[in-house]
Amino acid sequence: MNERRNGLKEKITNNQIWQSMFRHGYEKTGRRYTLQVLQNVWLHLHPPRVTRHAINFRFTWCMGGITFLMFLVTAVTGVLLMFYYRPTAEYAFRDIQYLEFDIPFGMLLRNMHRWAAHGMVIAVMLHMFRVFLTGSYKKPREFNWGVGVILLLVTFFLSFTGYLLPWDQLAFWAVTVGTNMARATPVLGHEGPFAPQDIVTQANDVRFALLGGTIVGPSTLLRFYILHCVAVPLLASVLMALHFWRVRKDGGISGPL
Amino acid sequence: MTDMPEEGEQRRTFFKMGMAAIGGLIGIAMAIPLVGFAISPAFRKASKKWVDLGIADLLKGSQYKKINYTFSTKDGWVETNKRRSVYVTDQGDGTFLVYSRVCSHLGCLVRWDERKDQFFCPCHGAVFDSAGNVVAGPPPRPMEKLPVKVEDGILYVKES
């Protein structure tokens, strides 16, 4: 029996296909553990060795990890929502209603996306607060603090672009007010300080680029949809990869240097 | 044999420059339509047009009347219907005053309160008097007054 089982195991594992995917044996050695983590695209995100202080919850609050978890939840639920939502003035609001009231688990799906998004904003701010309190922004982590600040703004922008998509009164007026603030952008906004008169106008300033027009309209909806679903998540992913890589290079998570 | 490396160096430099030139050419050829598409609306001249608000005689009266209208215009890249909302009143001598309902602060729509003789904005509590001047709240300037004309008994406002 045991022999047969070993024979079967040998058959499954001792061939080129298996060994091309699982490149290390199962001997219980430190070298094998390390290699398995380091040479696997999924596992290499984790450090091969974790120090005791790095898993001290009271020190990190796990807020960076929770932010990332929230991002993953919004990404997965967001992709599912994209199957039902059409970003045009005719359909957007109706599709949201349809999601809320007709599609099985649609309400749950949409609210998972919504609450994970709120959770991400809260978690990312608590994460920043924690990093500030523990002095983890200091050299050599100052570059990563900078990346983190950009990621905070990217998170806000994800949140803001998602706000318009339900295309209801709240969304419309919130984005009207929010984008009108861009009028006051220095140099690039037509009502901002240092903006050259008659050259920077309502029809070519930074707000115009954001809206795809001079008022919140169908082009704004489409524009915000593309920013929300493609452009900003891509930017966030690249910056997050940089952020995590930098954490490792700067002495690992939460360690005294 | 001593001049051989120099020849290799020359060839390498030639290829480098050739690659840069071809790459640059392809880059420029691709950039022209991409950049042109992205920034073309910024160079279009603002088209202003007169929009019909209705029969002038019916709009006479000392109180502000709310009028909603749509007009078609090229906004950004596409032709769209813009919706606007204004308050109209006449000044008693047959000339009209048309105020855009868009608050000069952050763009919400103001509401005329006849009992208080003031305009109110729901978003950040702005108050304007009946002449559109700021009474309270954050707006940086008075309400926008639209250019008007009456032609053949029809009231028009100038829209951009």
Short mmCIF file of C-alpha atoms in Angstrom, two decimals:
data_model
loop_
_atom_site.label_atom_id
_atom_site.label_comp_id
_atom_site.label_asym_id
_atom_site.label_seq_id
_atom_site.Cartn_x
_atom_site.Cartn_y
_atom_site.Cartn_z
CA MET A 1 0.00 0.00 0.00
CA ASN A 2 2.70 2.37 1.07
CA GLU A 3 4.77 1.30 -1.88
CA ARG A 4 1.91 1.95 -4.28
CA ARG A 5 1.35 5.38 -2.82
CA ASN A 6 5.01 6.21 -3.20
CA GLY A 7 4.90 4.95 -6.76
CA LEU A 8 1.96 7.22 -7.55
CA LYS A 9 3.69 10.18 -5.94
CA GLU A 10 6.77 9.40 -7.98
CA LYS A 11 4.67 9.34 -11.15
CA ILE A 12 3.06 12.69 -10.43
CA THR A 13 6.11 14.55 -9.25
CA ASN A 14 8.94 13.00 -11.19
CA ASN A 15 8.29 14.57 -14.56
CA GLN A 16 9.11 17.77 -16.39
CA ILE A 17 5.67 19.39 -16.03
CA TRP A 18 5.53 19.08 -12.24
CA GLN A 19 9.12 20.02 -11.76
CA SER A 20 8.79 23.08 -13.97
CA MET A 21 6.16 24.40 -11.54
CA PHE A 22 7.53 23.15 -8.19
CA ARG A 23 11.24 23.48 -8.40
CA HIS A 24 12.25 22.52 -4.88
CA GLY A 25 11.97 19.24 -3.08
CA TYR A 26 10.38 18.75 0.29
CA GLU A 27 13.41 18.14 2.47
CA LYS A 28 13.08 19.98 5.77
CA THR A 29 16.03 22.34 5.52
CA GLY A 30 16.34 26.06 6.05
CA ARG A 31 17.77 26.43 2.55
CA ARG A 32 14.68 24.83 0.98
CA TYR A 33 12.31 27.03 3.01
CA THR A 34 14.15 30.16 1.97
CA LEU A 35 14.38 29.18 -1.70
CA GLN A 36 10.72 28.27 -1.85
CA VAL A 37 9.74 31.72 -0.63
CA LEU A 38 12.31 33.68 -2.59
CA GLN A 39 11.84 31.93 -5.92
CA ASN A 40 8.06 31.91 -6.03
CA VAL A 41 6.36 34.90 -7.58
CA TRP A 42 3.48 34.82 -5.09
CA LEU A 43 5.43 33.94 -1.96
CA HIS A 44 8.32 36.33 -2.58
CA LEU A 45 6.00 39.13 -1.46
CA HIS A 46 6.60 37.77 2.03
CA PRO A 47 10.01 38.00 3.61
CA PRO A 48 11.72 34.61 4.05
CA ARG A 49 12.38 35.45 7.68
CA VAL A 50 10.07 37.40 10.00
CA THR A 51 11.46 38.99 13.11
CA ARG A 52 9.59 38.92 16.41
CA HIS A 53 8.93 42.67 16.52
CA ALA A 54 7.52 42.65 12.99
CA ILE A 55 4.45 40.70 14.09
CA ASN A 56 3.89 42.86 17.16
CA PHE A 57 0.32 44.03 16.54
CA ARG A 58 0.56 46.92 19.00
CA PHE A 59 3.41 48.37 17.03
CA THR A 60 2.03 48.23 13.48
CA TRP A 61 -1.75 47.95 14.03
CA CYS A 62 -1.58 45.92 10.77
CA MET A 63 -2.88 49.04 9.07
CA GLY A 64 -0.71 48.83 5.97
CA GLY A 65 -1.76 45.23 5.42
CA ILE A 66 -5.40 46.04 6.05
CA THR A 67 -5.20 48.87 3.51
CA PHE A 68 -3.85 46.40 0.96
CA LEU A 69 -6.55 43.87 1.86
CA MET A 70 -9.20 46.57 1.34
CA PHE A 71 -7.65 47.40 -2.02
CA LEU A 72 -7.85 43.73 -3.06
CA VAL A 73 -11.50 43.54 -1.95
CA THR A 74 -12.40 46.66 -3.95
CA ALA A 75 -10.49 45.32 -6.96
CA VAL A 76 -12.28 41.96 -6.96
CA THR A 77 -15.77 43.35 -6.23
CA GLY A 78 -15.11 46.24 -8.63
CA VAL A 79 -14.38 43.88 -11.52
CA LEU A 80 -17.62 42.01 -10.76
CA LEU A 81 -19.56 45.31 -10.68
CA MET A 82 -18.15 46.21 -14.09
CA PHE A 83 -20.17 43.36 -15.57
CA TYR A 84 -23.39 45.18 -14.70
CA TYR A 85 -22.53 48.85 -14.89
CA ARG A 86 -22.49 50.93 -18.07
CA PRO A 87 -20.83 54.34 -17.71
CA THR A 88 -23.23 56.38 -19.84
CA ALA A 89 -25.71 59.03 -18.76
CA GLU A 90 -28.63 56.89 -20.01
CA TYR A 91 -27.75 53.71 -18.14
CA ALA A 92 -25.51 54.49 -15.16
CA PHE A 93 -28.21 55.28 -12.61
CA ARG A 94 -30.53 52.55 -13.88
CA ASP A 95 -27.76 49.95 -13.69
CA ILE A 96 -27.08 50.90 -10.08
CA GLN A 97 -30.78 50.51 -9.27
CA TYR A 98 -30.77 47.18 -11.05
CA LEU A 99 -27.74 46.09 -9.05
CA GLU A 100 -29.31 47.17 -5.78
CA PHE A 101 -32.74 45.65 -6.24
CA ASP A 102 -32.72 42.93 -8.90
CA ILE A 103 -29.41 41.21 -9.29
CA PRO A 104 -28.87 38.35 -6.79
CA PHE A 105 -26.37 39.52 -4.17
CA GLY A 106 -25.98 42.76 -6.14
CA MET A 107 -26.69 44.87 -3.07
CA LEU A 108 -24.13 42.90 -1.08
CA LEU A 109 -21.58 43.17 -3.85
CA ARG A 110 -22.01 46.89 -4.26
CA ASN A 111 -21.87 47.50 -0.52
CA MET A 112 -18.78 45.35 -0.13
CA HIS A 113 -17.13 47.60 -2.71
CA ARG A 114 -18.41 50.74 -1.01
CA TRP A 115 -17.47 49.79 2.54
CA ALA A 116 -14.10 48.39 1.55
CA ALA A 117 -13.44 51.71 -0.17
CA HIS A 118 -14.40 53.65 2.96
CA GLY A 119 -12.34 51.19 5.01
CA MET A 120 -9.34 51.72 2.77
CA VAL A 121 -9.43 55.49 3.24
CA ILE A 122 -9.72 55.09 7.03
CA ALA A 123 -7.02 52.39 7.19
CA VAL A 124 -4.59 54.32 5.03
CA MET A 125 -4.93 57.38 7.26
CA LEU A 126 -4.46 55.32 10.44
CA HIS A 127 -1.45 53.68 8.78
CA MET A 128 0.05 57.10 8.10
CA PHE A 129 -0.71 58.15 11.69
CA ARG A 130 1.03 55.03 13.03
CA VAL A 131 4.08 55.55 10.81
CA PHE A 132 4.28 59.11 12.07
CA LEU A 133 3.95 58.09 15.74
CA THR A 134 6.64 55.41 15.50
CA GLY A 135 8.97 57.74 13.61
CA SER A 136 9.13 55.30 10.71
CA TYR A 137 9.32 58.16 8.21
CA LYS A 138 12.92 58.89 9.24
CA LYS A 139 16.02 58.06 7.25
CA PRO A 140 16.41 55.65 5.44
CA ARG A 141 12.61 55.36 5.11
CA GLU A 142 12.04 58.97 4.01
CA PHE A 143 11.70 58.00 0.35
CA ASN A 144 9.03 55.45 1.20
CA TRP A 145 7.16 58.07 3.25
CA GLY A 146 7.06 60.15 0.07
CA VAL A 147 5.72 57.22 -1.94
CA GLY A 148 3.15 56.69 0.84
CA VAL A 149 1.97 60.29 0.64
CA ILE A 150 1.41 59.90 -3.11
CA LEU A 151 -0.45 56.64 -2.41
CA LEU A 152 -2.66 58.51 0.09
CA LEU A 153 -3.58 61.03 -2.61
CA VAL A 154 -4.13 58.21 -5.12
CA THR A 155 -6.48 56.54 -2.61
CA PHE A 156 -8.44 59.79 -2.22
CA PHE A 157 -8.62 60.15 -5.99
CA LEU A 158 -9.89 56.57 -6.37
CA SER A 159 -12.53 57.37 -3.80
CA PHE A 160 -13.47 60.65 -5.48
CA THR A 161 -13.73 59.21 -9.01
CA GLY A 162 -15.88 56.36 -7.71
CA TYR A 163 -18.20 58.87 -6.06
CA LEU A 164 -19.59 60.09 -9.41
CA LEU A 165 -20.39 56.69 -10.89
CA PRO A 166 -23.85 56.10 -9.27
CA TRP A 167 -24.88 59.21 -11.24
CA ASP A 168 -27.47 60.33 -8.71
CA GLN A 169 -28.01 63.79 -7.21
CA LEU A 170 -25.48 63.24 -4.42
CA ALA A 171 -22.84 62.10 -6.91
CA PHE A 172 -23.54 64.94 -9.33
CA TRP A 173 -23.41 67.77 -6.81
CA ALA A 174 -20.53 66.31 -4.81
CA VAL A 175 -18.41 66.14 -7.95
CA THR A 176 -19.63 69.55 -9.14
CA VAL A 177 -18.45 71.08 -5.87
CA GLY A 178 -15.28 68.98 -5.76
CA THR A 179 -14.16 69.79 -9.29
CA ASN A 180 -15.04 73.47 -8.94
CA MET A 181 -12.28 73.65 -6.36
CA ALA A 182 -9.90 72.84 -9.23
CA ARG A 183 -10.72 76.27 -10.67
CA ALA A 184 -8.52 77.70 -7.94
CA THR A 185 -5.46 75.60 -8.88
CA PRO A 186 -2.40 77.86 -9.07
CA VAL A 187 -1.37 78.61 -12.69
CA LEU A 188 -3.42 75.76 -14.20
CA GLY A 189 -6.87 76.76 -12.93
CA HIS A 190 -8.64 79.70 -14.58
CA GLU A 191 -9.50 81.30 -11.23
CA GLY A 192 -6.30 80.33 -9.47
CA PRO A 193 -3.39 82.53 -8.44
CA PHE A 194 -0.74 83.23 -11.11
CA ALA A 195 -3.02 81.97 -13.89
CA PRO A 196 -2.38 84.05 -17.04
CA GLN A 197 -5.62 85.85 -17.90
CA ASP A 198 -7.28 85.01 -21.25
CA ILE A 199 -4.78 82.20 -21.85
CA VAL A 200 -5.95 79.83 -19.13
CA THR A 201 -9.73 79.85 -19.48
CA GLN A 202 -12.67 77.75 -18.38
CA ALA A 203 -12.33 75.76 -21.62
CA ASN A 204 -8.69 74.70 -21.28
CA ASP A 205 -7.70 74.64 -17.62
CA VAL A 206 -7.06 71.70 -15.30
CA ARG A 207 -10.74 71.43 -14.36
CA PHE A 208 -11.62 71.14 -18.04
CA ALA A 209 -9.15 68.27 -18.39
CA LEU A 210 -10.67 66.59 -15.35
CA LEU A 211 -14.27 66.96 -16.56
CA GLY A 212 -13.77 66.54 -20.31
CA GLY A 213 -15.90 69.67 -20.69
CA THR A 214 -16.91 72.78 -18.82
CA ILE A 215 -19.64 71.13 -16.75
CA VAL A 216 -20.19 67.71 -15.18
CA GLY A 217 -21.72 65.74 -18.05
CA PRO A 218 -21.62 62.41 -19.88
CA SER A 219 -17.97 62.86 -20.83
CA THR A 220 -17.15 63.41 -17.16
CA LEU A 221 -18.91 60.17 -16.24
CA LEU A 222 -16.97 58.20 -18.85
CA ARG A 223 -13.73 59.92 -17.92
CA PHE A 224 -14.15 59.24 -14.21
CA TYR A 225 -15.08 55.63 -14.98
CA ILE A 226 -11.87 55.07 -16.94
CA LEU A 227 -9.80 56.82 -14.27
CA HIS A 228 -11.55 54.83 -11.53
CA CYS A 229 -11.35 51.40 -13.16
CA VAL A 230 -8.14 51.49 -15.19
CA ALA A 231 -5.77 54.42 -14.87
CA VAL A 232 -5.71 55.08 -11.12
CA PRO A 233 -5.74 51.39 -10.02
CA LEU A 234 -2.80 50.77 -12.36
CA LEU A 235 -0.93 53.72 -10.90
CA ALA A 236 -1.80 52.56 -7.38
CA SER A 237 -0.56 49.03 -8.14
CA VAL A 238 2.76 50.24 -9.46
CA LEU A 239 3.24 52.55 -6.47
CA MET A 240 2.21 49.81 -4.03
CA ALA A 241 4.77 47.43 -5.55
CA LEU A 242 7.38 50.15 -5.09
CA HIS A 243 6.14 50.82 -1.55
CA PHE A 244 6.32 47.17 -0.44
CA TRP A 245 9.66 46.60 -2.12
CA ARG A 246 11.01 49.70 -0.38
CA VAL A 247 9.72 48.47 3.02
CA ARG A 248 11.83 45.35 2.59
CA LYS A 249 14.90 47.21 1.36
CA ASP A 250 14.76 49.71 4.21
CA GLY A 251 15.17 47.08 6.91
CA GLY A 252 11.85 45.30 6.93
CA ILE A 253 8.56 46.09 8.58
CA SER A 254 8.62 48.14 11.76
CA GLY A 255 12.10 47.14 12.83
CA PRO A 256 14.41 49.41 14.79
CA LEU A 257 17.43 50.18 12.65
CA MET B 1 45.36 46.06 -35.30
CA THR B 2 45.42 49.06 -33.02
CA ASP B 3 42.81 50.95 -35.07
CA MET B 4 40.30 48.08 -34.95
CA PRO B 5 38.57 49.10 -31.70
CA GLU B 6 38.12 52.59 -33.05
CA GLU B 7 36.35 51.25 -36.10
CA GLY B 8 34.06 49.18 -33.86
CA GLU B 9 33.45 52.26 -31.78
CA GLN B 10 32.48 54.23 -34.86
CA ARG B 11 30.07 51.56 -35.99
CA ARG B 12 28.54 51.42 -32.52
CA THR B 13 28.09 55.19 -32.43
CA PHE B 14 26.51 55.10 -35.90
CA PHE B 15 24.03 52.43 -34.84
CA LYS B 16 23.22 54.26 -31.60
CA MET B 17 22.44 57.44 -33.48
CA GLY B 18 20.51 55.55 -36.12
CA MET B 19 18.40 53.85 -33.45
CA ALA B 20 17.77 57.15 -31.70
CA ALA B 21 16.73 58.79 -34.97
CA ILE B 22 14.35 55.99 -35.99
CA GLY B 23 12.95 55.72 -32.44
CA GLY B 24 12.48 59.45 -32.28
CA LEU B 25 10.73 59.53 -35.63
CA ILE B 26 8.30 56.77 -34.61
CA GLY B 27 7.77 58.51 -31.28
CA ILE B 28 6.94 61.83 -32.92
CA ALA B 29 4.66 60.18 -35.49
CA MET B 30 2.73 58.57 -32.65
CA ALA B 31 2.76 61.64 -30.43
CA ILE B 32 1.18 63.98 -33.00
CA PRO B 33 -2.26 62.33 -33.11
CA LEU B 34 -2.20 61.40 -29.40
CA VAL B 35 -1.28 64.83 -28.10
CA GLY B 36 -3.41 66.52 -30.75
CA PHE B 37 -6.44 64.51 -29.70
CA ALA B 38 -5.83 65.22 -26.04
CA ILE B 39 -5.36 68.97 -26.23
CA SER B 40 -7.28 70.03 -29.36
CA PRO B 41 -10.36 71.40 -27.52
CA ALA B 42 -8.12 73.78 -25.61
CA PHE B 43 -7.42 75.72 -28.80
CA ARG B 44 -10.97 75.95 -30.08
CA LYS B 45 -12.51 79.40 -29.99
CA ALA B 46 -15.29 79.70 -27.47
CA SER B 47 -18.55 79.76 -29.41
CA LYS B 48 -21.14 82.01 -27.87
CA LYS B 49 -24.75 81.84 -28.92
CA TRP B 50 -28.05 83.41 -28.09
CA VAL B 51 -30.53 81.03 -26.48
CA ASP B 52 -34.28 81.56 -26.64
CA LEU B 53 -35.87 81.88 -23.17
CA GLY B 54 -39.45 82.54 -24.23
CA ILE B 55 -41.88 85.37 -24.94
CA ALA B 56 -40.64 88.47 -23.16
CA ASP B 57 -44.05 89.79 -22.14
CA LEU B 58 -44.84 86.60 -20.25
CA LEU B 59 -41.67 86.94 -18.21
CA LYS B 60 -42.41 90.43 -16.96
CA GLY B 61 -42.93 90.91 -13.24
CA SER B 62 -40.98 92.09 -10.27
CA GLN B 63 -40.49 88.62 -8.81
CA TYR B 64 -37.80 86.29 -10.04
CA LYS B 65 -39.04 83.50 -12.28
CA LYS B 66 -37.10 80.29 -12.59
CA ILE B 67 -36.47 79.06 -16.13
CA ASN B 68 -34.80 75.79 -17.05
CA TYR B 69 -33.57 75.38 -20.59
CA THR B 70 -31.26 73.24 -22.64
CA PHE B 71 -29.09 74.20 -25.53
CA SER B 72 -26.75 72.25 -27.70
CA THR B 73 -23.09 73.16 -27.77
CA LYS B 74 -19.72 71.60 -28.42
CA ASP B 75 -18.24 71.13 -24.98
CA GLY B 76 -14.79 69.59 -24.94
CA TRP B 77 -14.58 66.83 -27.52
CA VAL B 78 -18.25 66.15 -28.09
CA GLU B 79 -21.50 67.91 -28.97
CA THR B 80 -23.71 67.86 -25.88
CA ASN B 81 -26.91 69.31 -24.56
CA LYS B 82 -26.16 71.62 -21.68
CA ARG B 83 -28.86 72.16 -19.11
CA ARG B 84 -29.05 75.56 -17.48
CA SER B 85 -31.23 77.17 -14.90
CA VAL B 86 -31.66 80.93 -14.48
CA TYR B 87 -33.75 83.47 -12.60
CA VAL B 88 -35.39 86.14 -14.74
CA THR B 89 -36.94 89.40 -13.69
CA ASP B 90 -37.65 92.66 -15.44
CA GLN B 91 -36.56 95.96 -14.04
CA GLY B 92 -39.87 97.71 -14.70
CA ASP B 93 -38.62 99.59 -17.76
CA GLY B 94 -38.82 96.62 -20.08
CA THR B 95 -35.17 95.60 -19.65
CA PHE B 96 -34.52 92.20 -18.21
CA LEU B 97 -32.14 90.84 -15.63
CA VAL B 98 -31.08 87.21 -15.94
CA TYR B 99 -29.02 85.60 -13.21
CA SER B 100 -27.42 82.19 -13.57
CA ARG B 101 -28.49 79.98 -10.67
CA VAL B 102 -24.95 78.64 -10.41
CA CYS B 103 -23.46 79.77 -7.11
CA SER B 104 -20.21 81.67 -7.59
CA HIS B 105 -18.63 79.65 -4.79
CA LEU B 106 -18.54 76.00 -5.90
CA GLY B 107 -21.29 75.67 -8.47
CA CYS B 108 -24.42 74.48 -6.63
CA LEU B 109 -27.80 75.92 -7.67
CA VAL B 110 -29.16 78.81 -5.60
CA ARG B 111 -32.84 79.19 -4.67
CA TRP B 112 -34.82 82.43 -4.61
CA ASP B 113 -36.69 83.05 -1.35
CA GLU B 114 -39.43 85.63 -1.99
CA ARG B 115 -40.24 86.23 1.66
CA LYS B 116 -36.66 87.12 2.54
CA ASP B 117 -35.89 88.71 -0.83
CA GLN B 118 -32.65 86.76 -1.03
CA PHE B 119 -30.97 83.90 -2.90
CA PHE B 120 -29.79 80.92 -0.86
CA CYS B 121 -27.29 78.22 -1.75
CA PRO B 122 -27.87 74.83 -0.08
CA CYS B 123 -24.28 73.61 -0.21
CA HIS B 124 -22.29 76.01 1.98
CA GLY B 125 -24.91 78.48 3.18
CA ALA B 126 -24.20 81.36 0.79
CA VAL B 127 -26.73 84.23 0.75
CA PHE B 128 -27.09 86.77 -2.06
CA ASP B 129 -29.38 89.82 -2.09
CA SER B 130 -31.92 90.51 -4.83
CA ALA B 131 -29.21 92.23 -6.92
CA GLY B 132 -26.99 89.18 -6.74
CA ASN B 133 -24.47 90.66 -4.29
CA VAL B 134 -22.96 88.46 -1.60
CA VAL B 135 -24.60 88.95 1.79
CA ALA B 136 -23.15 86.02 3.68
CA GLY B 137 -21.14 82.88 3.17
CA PRO B 138 -18.04 81.93 1.18
CA PRO B 139 -18.67 83.14 -2.43
CA PRO B 140 -15.79 85.24 -3.80
CA ARG B 141 -17.97 87.39 -6.10
CA PRO B 142 -21.59 88.25 -6.96
CA MET B 143 -23.90 85.97 -8.92
CA GLU B 144 -23.26 85.80 -12.65
CA LYS B 145 -25.44 88.11 -14.74
CA LEU B 146 -26.02 86.78 -18.26
CA PRO B 147 -26.11 89.14 -21.27
CA VAL B 148 -29.72 89.55 -22.52
CA LYS B 149 -31.54 90.98 -25.52
CA VAL B 150 -35.15 91.16 -26.66
CA GLU B 151 -35.81 90.61 -30.35
CA ASP B 152 -39.29 90.40 -31.89
CA GLY B 153 -40.75 89.98 -28.42
CA ILE B 154 -38.52 87.02 -27.58
CA LEU B 155 -36.06 87.12 -24.69
CA TYR B 156 -32.60 85.74 -25.45
CA VAL B 157 -29.59 85.10 -23.21
CA LYS B 158 -26.04 84.72 -24.39
CA GLU B 159 -24.58 81.33 -23.59
CA SER B 160 -21.06 80.08 -24.07
#
